[in-house]
Amino acid sequence: EELMLHQVTDGIHFMQMIYGTGMTLFDCEYVREPETATHFVREFWNEEQGKNHTVGSLTKEYASMVDFKHLKRACHKNHKKTRRRLASEYQQQHHEDTTSVVDNDGKRRKRDLMSVLRVPGTKWCGKGRSAKSYRQLDGFGGADRCCRVHDTSCPMWIGALQSKYGLFNWRLNTLMHCSCDRRYIYNVLCLIYLNINAYVIDQY
């Protein structure tokens, strides 16, 4: 399927939209950062310099593509729809895993659904965390420390399957700003423990 990337700015806000066949919106990003908008304008100007363009009035089709209110509403609607779909898929996929187990006193309880979305043997790796305190780790203590550092050492982060800064995190692990991730990934201790579990490696 053919995809089209649409980027637009008003000088303060910056938007990226990914469309498929029939202008179906697949994904989008809305950023309220003048620096990002300025960088985009500069790069666009550098690429377009020297090209021969005829400038005229925008057609109705193109006018709608620079309507920020319309694009922002479409982006938020797309993210809500995606979250609902993902939640439904995870409920179906892990329905059999949320089995009932017997406690020592004979009562039945359901295993926490969130635990299904975490790496086995950890309290910090995956969707959410089950640790009651910062010091609490599970069986794979090394991997757990690694994920704990990843999730708590950066001031700019997006939780698993959550929206923040106009972005949606599709992963089951916390996403951090690139500068934080670069510092983190070169931590020798983490590199050692990331080899413990292939799933953890895949997350980073």
Coordinates of N, CA and C in Angstrom, one line a residue:
E1 N 0.8 -1.2 0.0 CA 0.0 0.0 0.0 C 0.9 1.2 0.0
E2 N 0.5 2.2 -0.8 CA 1.3 3.4 -0.9 C 1.0 4.4 0.3
L3 N 2.0 4.9 0.8 CA 1.9 5.8 2.0 C 2.3 7.2 1.6
M4 N 1.7 8.2 2.2 CA 2.1 9.6 2.0 C 2.4 10.3 3.3
L5 N 3.5 11.0 3.4 CA 3.8 11.7 4.6 C 3.5 13.2 4.4
H6 N 2.7 13.8 5.2 CA 2.3 15.2 5.1 C 2.8 15.9 6.3
Q7 N 3.6 17.0 6.1 CA 4.2 17.8 7.1 C 3.8 19.2 6.9
V8 N 3.4 19.9 8.0 CA 2.9 21.3 7.9 C 3.2 22.0 9.2
T9 N 3.4 23.3 9.1 CA 3.7 24.1 10.3 C 3.1 25.5 10.1
D10 N 2.7 26.1 11.2 CA 2.3 27.5 11.2 C 3.3 28.4 11.8
G11 N 4.5 27.9 12.0 CA 5.6 28.7 12.5 C 5.8 28.4 14.0
I12 N 4.8 27.9 14.7 CA 4.9 27.6 16.1 C 4.6 26.1 16.3
H13 N 3.6 25.6 15.7 CA 3.2 24.2 15.8 C 3.7 23.4 14.6
F14 N 3.9 22.1 14.8 CA 4.4 21.3 13.7 C 3.6 20.0 13.7
M15 N 3.1 19.6 12.5 CA 2.3 18.3 12.4 C 2.9 17.4 11.4
Q16 N 2.8 16.1 11.6 CA 3.1 15.1 10.7 C 2.0 14.1 10.6
M17 N 1.5 13.9 9.4 CA 0.4 12.9 9.2 C 0.8 11.9 8.2
I18 N 0.5 10.6 8.4 CA 0.8 9.5 7.5 C -0.5 9.0 7.0
Y19 N -0.7 9.1 5.6 CA -1.9 8.7 5.0 C -1.6 7.5 4.1
G20 N -2.7 6.6 4.0 CA -2.6 5.5 3.1 C -3.5 5.7 1.9
T21 N -3.9 4.7 1.2 CA -4.7 4.8 0.0 C -6.1 5.4 0.4
G22 N -6.5 6.3 -0.4 CA -7.8 7.0 -0.1 C -7.7 8.0 1.0
M23 N -6.5 8.5 1.3 CA -6.2 9.5 2.3 C -6.7 9.0 3.7
T24 N -6.5 7.7 3.9 CA -6.8 7.1 5.2 C -5.7 7.4 6.2
L25 N -6.0 8.1 7.3 CA -5.0 8.5 8.3 C -4.5 7.3 9.1
F26 N -3.2 7.0 9.0 CA -2.6 5.8 9.7 C -2.1 6.3 11.1
D27 N -1.3 7.4 11.0 CA -0.7 7.9 12.3 C -0.4 9.3 12.1
C28 N -0.2 10.0 13.3 CA 0.0 11.4 13.2 C 0.8 11.9 14.5
E29 N 1.3 13.1 14.4 CA 2.1 13.7 15.5 C 1.8 15.2 15.5
Y30 N 1.6 15.7 16.7 CA 1.3 17.1 16.9 C 2.3 17.7 17.9
V31 N 3.1 18.6 17.5 CA 4.2 19.1 18.4 C 4.0 20.6 18.6
R32 N 4.0 21.0 19.8 CA 3.9 22.4 20.2 C 5.3 23.0 20.5
E33 N 6.2 22.9 19.6 CA 7.6 23.4 19.9 C 8.0 24.3 18.7
P34 N 8.2 25.6 19.0 CA 8.6 26.5 18.0 C 10.0 26.2 17.3
E35 N 10.9 25.5 18.2 CA 12.2 25.1 17.7 C 12.0 24.1 16.6
T36 N 11.1 23.1 16.8 CA 10.9 22.1 15.8 C 10.3 22.7 14.5
A37 N 9.4 23.6 14.7 CA 8.8 24.3 13.5 C 9.8 25.1 12.7
T38 N 10.6 25.8 13.4 CA 11.7 26.6 12.8 C 12.7 25.7 12.0
H39 N 13.0 24.6 12.6 CA 14.0 23.7 12.0 C 13.3 23.1 10.7
F40 N 12.1 22.8 10.8 CA 11.4 22.3 9.6 C 11.3 23.3 8.5
V41 N 11.0 24.5 8.8 CA 11.0 25.6 7.8 C 12.3 25.8 7.2
R42 N 13.4 25.8 8.0 CA 14.7 26.0 7.5 C 15.1 24.9 6.5
E43 N 14.8 23.6 6.9 CA 15.2 22.5 6.1 C 14.4 22.5 4.8
F44 N 13.1 22.9 4.9 CA 12.2 23.0 3.7 C 12.8 24.0 2.7
W45 N 13.2 25.2 3.3 CA 13.7 26.3 2.5 C 15.0 25.8 1.8
N46 N 15.9 25.2 2.5 CA 17.1 24.7 1.9 C 16.9 23.7 0.7
E47 N 15.9 22.9 0.9 CA 15.6 21.9 -0.2 C 14.9 22.5 -1.4
E48 N 14.1 23.5 -1.2 CA 13.3 24.1 -2.2 C 14.0 25.3 -3.0
Q49 N 15.1 25.8 -2.4 CA 15.9 26.9 -3.1 C 16.3 26.4 -4.4
G50 N 16.1 27.3 -5.4 CA 16.6 27.0 -6.8 C 15.6 26.3 -7.6
K51 N 14.5 25.8 -7.0 CA 13.4 25.1 -7.8 C 12.5 26.1 -8.3
N52 N 11.9 25.9 -9.5 CA 11.0 26.8 -10.2 C 9.6 26.4 -9.8
H53 N 8.9 27.3 -9.0 CA 7.6 27.0 -8.5 C 6.6 28.1 -8.9
T54 N 5.4 27.7 -9.2 CA 4.4 28.7 -9.5 C 3.4 28.8 -8.3
V55 N 3.3 29.9 -7.7 CA 2.5 30.1 -6.5 C 1.2 30.7 -6.8
G56 N 0.1 30.0 -6.4 CA -1.2 30.5 -6.6 C -2.1 30.3 -5.4
S57 N -3.4 30.5 -5.5 CA -4.3 30.3 -4.4 C -4.4 28.8 -4.2
L58 N -4.6 28.4 -2.9 CA -4.7 27.0 -2.5 C -6.1 26.5 -2.9
T59 N -6.1 25.3 -3.5 CA -7.4 24.7 -3.8 C -8.1 24.2 -2.5
K60 N -9.3 23.9 -2.6 CA -10.0 23.4 -1.4 C -9.4 22.2 -0.8
E61 N -8.8 21.3 -1.6 CA -8.2 20.1 -1.2 C -6.9 20.4 -0.3
Y62 N -6.1 21.3 -0.8 CA -4.9 21.7 -0.1 C -5.1 22.6 1.0
A63 N -6.2 23.4 1.0 CA -6.5 24.3 2.1 C -6.8 23.5 3.3
S64 N -7.5 22.4 3.2 CA -7.8 21.6 4.3 C -6.6 20.9 4.9
M65 N -5.6 20.8 4.1 CA -4.3 20.1 4.6 C -3.5 21.0 5.4
V66 N -3.8 22.3 5.5 CA -3.1 23.2 6.4 C -4.0 23.8 7.4
D67 N -5.2 23.2 7.6 CA -6.1 23.7 8.6 C -5.7 23.0 9.9
F68 N -5.0 23.7 10.8 CA -4.5 23.1 12.0 C -5.6 22.5 12.9
K69 N -6.7 23.3 13.1 CA -7.8 22.8 13.9 C -8.3 21.5 13.4
H70 N -8.6 21.4 12.1 CA -9.1 20.2 11.5 C -8.1 19.0 11.7
L71 N -6.8 19.3 11.4 CA -5.8 18.2 11.5 C -5.6 17.8 12.9
K72 N -5.6 18.7 13.9 CA -5.5 18.3 15.3 C -6.6 17.4 15.8
R73 N -7.9 17.8 15.4 CA -9.0 17.0 15.7 C -8.9 15.6 15.2
A74 N -8.5 15.5 13.9 CA -8.3 14.2 13.2 C -7.2 13.4 13.9
C75 N -6.2 14.0 14.3 CA -5.1 13.3 15.0 C -5.5 12.8 16.3
H76 N -6.2 13.6 17.1 CA -6.7 13.1 18.4 C -7.7 12.0 18.3
K77 N -8.6 12.1 17.3 CA -9.5 11.0 17.0 C -8.8 9.7 16.6
N78 N -7.8 9.8 15.8 CA -7.0 8.7 15.4 C -6.4 8.0 16.6
H79 N -5.8 8.8 17.5 CA -5.1 8.2 18.7 C -6.1 7.5 19.6
K80 N -7.3 8.1 19.8 CA -8.3 7.5 20.6 C -8.8 6.1 20.0
K81 N -9.0 6.1 18.7 CA -9.4 4.9 18.0 C -8.3 3.9 18.1
T82 N -7.1 4.3 18.0 CA -5.9 3.3 18.1 C -5.9 2.7 19.5
R83 N -6.0 3.6 20.5 CA -6.0 3.1 21.9 C -7.1 2.0 22.2
R84 N -8.3 2.3 21.7 CA -9.4 1.4 21.9 C -9.1 0.1 21.2
R85 N -8.6 0.2 20.0 CA -8.3 -1.1 19.2 C -7.2 -1.9 19.9
L86 N -6.2 -1.2 20.4 CA -5.1 -1.9 21.0 C -5.6 -2.6 22.3
A87 N -6.4 -1.8 23.1 CA -6.9 -2.4 24.3 C -7.7 -3.6 24.1
S88 N -8.6 -3.6 23.0 CA -9.4 -4.7 22.6 C -8.6 -5.9 22.2
E89 N -7.5 -5.6 21.4 CA -6.7 -6.7 21.0 C -5.9 -7.4 22.1
Y90 N -5.4 -6.6 23.1 CA -4.7 -7.2 24.2 C -5.7 -8.0 25.1
Q91 N -6.9 -7.5 25.2 CA -7.8 -8.2 26.1 C -8.2 -9.6 25.4
Q92 N -8.3 -9.6 24.1 CA -8.6 -10.9 23.4 C -7.3 -11.8 23.5
Q93 N -6.2 -11.2 23.2 CA -4.9 -12.0 23.1 C -4.6 -12.7 24.4
H94 N -4.8 -11.9 25.5 CA -4.4 -12.4 26.8 C -5.5 -12.9 27.7
H95 N -6.7 -13.1 27.1 CA -7.8 -13.6 27.8 C -7.6 -14.9 28.5
E96 N -7.0 -15.8 27.8 CA -6.7 -17.1 28.3 C -5.6 -17.1 29.4
D97 N -4.7 -16.1 29.3 CA -3.7 -15.9 30.3 C -4.2 -15.4 31.6
T98 N -5.3 -14.7 31.6 CA -5.8 -14.2 32.9 C -6.6 -15.2 33.6
T99 N -6.0 -16.4 33.9 CA -6.6 -17.5 34.5 C -6.8 -17.3 36.0
S100 N -7.7 -18.0 36.6 CA -7.9 -17.9 38.0 C -6.9 -18.9 38.7
V101 N -6.3 -18.5 39.8 CA -5.5 -19.3 40.5 C -6.0 -19.4 42.0
V102 N -5.6 -20.5 42.7 CA -6.1 -20.7 44.0 C -5.1 -20.2 45.1
D103 N -5.6 -19.3 46.0 CA -4.8 -18.8 47.1 C -4.7 -19.9 48.1
N104 N -3.8 -19.7 49.1 CA -3.6 -20.7 50.2 C -4.9 -20.9 51.0
D105 N -5.7 -19.9 51.1 CA -6.9 -20.0 51.9 C -8.1 -20.6 51.1
G106 N -7.8 -21.0 49.9 CA -8.9 -21.6 49.1 C -9.7 -20.7 48.2
K107 N -9.5 -19.4 48.4 CA -10.2 -18.4 47.6 C -9.6 -18.3 46.3
R108 N -10.4 -17.9 45.3 CA -9.9 -17.8 43.9 C -9.7 -16.3 43.6
R109 N -8.7 -16.0 42.9 CA -8.4 -14.6 42.5 C -7.9 -14.6 41.0
K110 N -8.1 -13.6 40.4 CA -7.6 -13.4 39.0 C -6.3 -12.8 39.0
R111 N -5.4 -13.3 38.2 CA -4.1 -12.8 38.0 C -4.2 -11.4 37.4
D112 N -3.4 -10.5 37.9 CA -3.4 -9.1 37.3 C -3.1 -9.1 35.8
L113 N -4.0 -8.5 35.1 CA -3.8 -8.4 33.6 C -2.5 -7.7 33.3
M114 N -2.2 -6.7 34.1 CA -1.0 -5.9 33.8 C 0.3 -6.8 33.8
S115 N 0.2 -7.9 34.6 CA 1.4 -8.7 34.7 C 1.7 -9.5 33.4
V116 N 0.6 -9.7 32.7 CA 0.7 -10.4 31.4 C 1.5 -9.5 30.4
L117 N 1.5 -8.2 30.6 CA 2.2 -7.3 29.7 C 3.5 -6.9 30.2
R118 N 4.0 -7.6 31.2 CA 5.4 -7.4 31.7 C 6.2 -8.6 31.5
V119 N 7.6 -8.4 31.4 CA 8.5 -9.5 31.2 C 8.5 -10.3 32.4
P120 N 8.3 -11.7 32.2 CA 8.3 -12.6 33.4 C 9.5 -12.4 34.2
G121 N 9.4 -12.4 35.6 CA 10.5 -12.3 36.5 C 11.0 -10.9 36.7
T122 N 10.2 -9.9 36.3 CA 10.5 -8.5 36.5 C 9.3 -7.8 37.0
K123 N 9.6 -6.6 37.7 CA 8.5 -5.8 38.2 C 8.5 -4.4 37.5
W124 N 9.6 -4.2 36.6 CA 9.7 -2.9 36.0 C 9.7 -2.9 34.5
C125 N 9.9 -4.1 33.9 CA 10.0 -4.2 32.4 C 8.7 -4.5 31.7
G126 N 8.2 -3.6 31.0 CA 6.9 -3.8 30.3 C 5.9 -2.7 30.6
K127 N 4.6 -3.1 30.4 CA 3.5 -2.2 30.7 C 3.4 -1.9 32.2
G128 N 3.6 -0.7 32.6 CA 3.4 -0.4 34.0 C 4.5 -1.0 34.8
R129 N 4.3 -1.0 36.1 CA 5.2 -1.7 37.0 C 4.4 -2.2 38.3
S130 N 4.9 -3.3 38.8 CA 4.2 -3.9 40.0 C 5.0 -3.6 41.3
A131 N 6.2 -3.0 41.2 CA 7.0 -2.7 42.4 C 6.3 -1.7 43.3
K132 N 6.3 -2.0 44.6 CA 5.7 -1.2 45.6 C 6.6 0.0 46.0
S133 N 7.9 -0.2 45.8 CA 8.8 0.8 46.1 C 10.0 0.8 45.1
Y134 N 10.8 1.8 45.1 CA 11.9 1.9 44.2 C 12.9 0.8 44.3
R135 N 13.1 0.3 45.5 CA 14.1 -0.8 45.8 C 13.6 -2.2 45.5
Q136 N 12.3 -2.3 45.2 CA 11.7 -3.7 45.0 C 12.0 -4.2 43.6
L137 N 12.7 -5.4 43.5 CA 13.0 -6.0 42.3 C 12.5 -7.4 42.3
D138 N 12.4 -8.1 41.1 CA 12.0 -9.5 41.0 C 13.2 -10.4 40.7
G139 N 12.9 -11.6 40.3 CA 13.9 -12.6 40.1 C 15.0 -12.2 39.2
F140 N 14.7 -11.6 38.1 CA 15.7 -11.1 37.1 C 16.1 -9.7 37.6
G141 N 16.8 -9.7 38.7 CA 17.2 -8.4 39.3 C 18.0 -7.5 38.4
G142 N 18.9 -8.1 37.7 CA 19.7 -7.2 36.8 C 18.9 -6.5 35.7
A143 N 18.0 -7.3 35.0 CA 17.2 -6.7 34.0 C 16.2 -5.7 34.6
D144 N 15.7 -6.1 35.8 CA 14.8 -5.2 36.5 C 15.5 -3.8 36.9
R145 N 16.7 -3.9 37.3 CA 17.5 -2.6 37.6 C 17.6 -1.8 36.3
C146 N 17.9 -2.5 35.2 CA 18.1 -1.9 33.9 C 16.8 -1.1 33.5
C147 N 15.6 -1.8 33.6 CA 14.4 -1.2 33.3 C 14.0 -0.1 34.2
R148 N 14.4 -0.2 35.5 CA 14.1 0.8 36.5 C 14.8 2.1 36.2
V149 N 16.1 1.9 35.9 CA 16.9 3.1 35.5 C 16.3 3.8 34.2
H150 N 15.9 2.9 33.3 CA 15.3 3.4 32.0 C 14.1 4.2 32.3
D151 N 13.2 3.8 33.2 CA 11.9 4.4 33.5 C 12.0 5.6 34.4
T152 N 13.1 5.7 35.2 CA 13.1 6.8 36.2 C 14.2 7.8 36.1
S153 N 15.0 7.7 35.1 CA 16.2 8.6 35.0 C 16.0 9.7 34.0
C154 N 14.9 9.8 33.3 CA 14.8 10.9 32.3 C 13.6 11.7 32.6
P155 N 13.7 13.1 32.5 CA 12.6 14.0 32.8 C 11.5 14.0 31.7
M156 N 11.9 13.5 30.5 CA 11.0 13.5 29.3 C 10.7 12.1 28.9
W157 N 9.5 11.6 29.2 CA 9.2 10.2 28.9 C 7.8 10.0 28.5
I158 N 7.4 8.9 27.9 CA 6.0 8.6 27.5 C 5.8 7.1 28.0
G159 N 4.8 6.9 28.8 CA 4.5 5.6 29.3 C 4.0 4.6 28.2
A160 N 4.1 3.4 28.5 CA 3.6 2.4 27.5 C 2.1 2.6 27.1
L161 N 1.8 2.6 25.8 CA 0.5 2.8 25.3 C -0.2 4.0 25.8
Q162 N 0.6 5.1 26.0 CA 0.1 6.4 26.5 C 0.5 7.5 25.5
S163 N -0.3 8.6 25.6 CA 0.0 9.8 24.8 C 0.6 10.9 25.6
K164 N 1.6 11.6 25.1 CA 2.3 12.7 25.8 C 3.0 13.5 24.8
Y165 N 3.1 14.8 25.0 CA 3.9 15.7 24.0 C 3.3 15.6 22.6
G166 N 2.1 15.2 22.5 CA 1.5 15.1 21.1 C 1.9 13.8 20.4
L167 N 2.5 12.9 21.1 CA 2.9 11.6 20.5 C 2.2 10.4 21.2
F168 N 2.1 9.3 20.5 CA 1.5 8.1 21.1 C 2.6 7.0 21.1
N169 N 2.8 6.4 22.3 CA 3.8 5.3 22.4 C 3.1 4.0 22.2
W170 N 3.4 3.3 21.1 CA 2.8 2.1 20.8 C 3.4 0.9 21.5
R171 N 4.6 1.1 22.1 CA 5.3 0.0 22.7 C 4.8 -0.4 24.1
L172 N 5.3 -1.5 24.6 CA 4.9 -2.0 25.9 C 6.0 -1.6 26.9
N173 N 6.9 -0.7 26.5 CA 7.9 -0.2 27.5 C 7.9 1.4 27.4
T174 N 8.4 2.0 28.4 CA 8.5 3.4 28.4 C 9.4 4.0 27.4
L175 N 9.1 5.0 26.7 CA 9.9 5.7 25.7 C 10.5 6.9 26.3
M176 N 11.8 7.1 26.2 CA 12.5 8.3 26.7 C 13.0 9.2 25.6
H177 N 13.4 10.4 25.9 CA 14.0 11.3 24.9 C 15.3 10.7 24.4
C178 N 15.6 11.0 23.2 CA 16.8 10.3 22.5 C 18.0 10.5 23.3
S179 N 18.2 11.7 23.9 CA 19.5 12.0 24.6 C 19.6 11.1 25.9
C180 N 18.4 10.9 26.5 CA 18.4 10.0 27.7 C 18.7 8.5 27.3
D181 N 18.1 8.1 26.2 CA 18.3 6.7 25.7 C 19.7 6.5 25.3
R182 N 20.4 7.5 24.8 CA 21.8 7.3 24.4 C 22.7 7.1 25.6
R183 N 22.4 7.9 26.6 CA 23.2 7.7 27.9 C 22.9 6.4 28.5
Y184 N 21.7 6.0 28.5 CA 21.3 4.7 29.1 C 21.8 3.5 28.4
I185 N 21.8 3.5 27.1 CA 22.1 2.3 26.3 C 23.6 2.0 26.4
Y186 N 24.4 3.0 26.7 CA 25.9 2.8 26.8 C 26.3 2.4 28.3
N187 N 25.3 2.3 29.2 CA 25.7 1.9 30.5 C 26.1 0.4 30.5
V188 N 27.3 0.1 30.9 CA 27.8 -1.3 30.7 C 27.0 -2.3 31.5
L189 N 26.5 -1.9 32.7 CA 25.8 -2.9 33.5 C 24.5 -3.2 32.8
C190 N 23.8 -2.3 32.2 CA 22.6 -2.5 31.5 C 22.8 -3.4 30.2
L191 N 23.9 -3.1 29.5 CA 24.2 -3.9 28.3 C 24.4 -5.4 28.7
I192 N 25.0 -5.6 29.9 CA 25.3 -7.0 30.3 C 23.9 -7.7 30.6
Y193 N 23.1 -7.0 31.3 CA 21.8 -7.6 31.8 C 20.8 -7.7 30.7
L194 N 20.9 -6.8 29.6 CA 20.0 -6.9 28.5 C 20.1 -8.2 27.8
N195 N 21.2 -8.9 27.9 CA 21.4 -10.2 27.3 C 20.7 -11.3 28.0
I196 N 20.2 -11.1 29.2 CA 19.5 -12.1 30.0 C 18.3 -12.6 29.2
N197 N 17.5 -11.6 28.7 CA 16.2 -12.0 28.1 C 16.1 -11.4 26.8
A198 N 15.8 -12.1 25.7 CA 15.7 -11.6 24.4 C 14.5 -10.6 24.3
Y199 N 13.5 -10.8 25.1 CA 12.4 -9.9 25.0 C 12.8 -8.5 25.5
V200 N 13.7 -8.4 26.5 CA 14.2 -7.2 27.0 C 15.0 -6.5 25.9
I201 N 15.9 -7.3 25.3 CA 16.7 -6.7 24.2 C 15.8 -6.1 23.1
D202 N 14.7 -6.8 22.8 CA 13.8 -6.3 21.7 C 13.2 -5.0 22.1
Q203 N 13.0 -4.8 23.4 CA 12.4 -3.5 23.8 C 13.2 -2.3 23.5
Y204 N 14.5 -2.5 23.5 CA 15.4 -1.3 23.3 C 16.0 -1.3 22.0

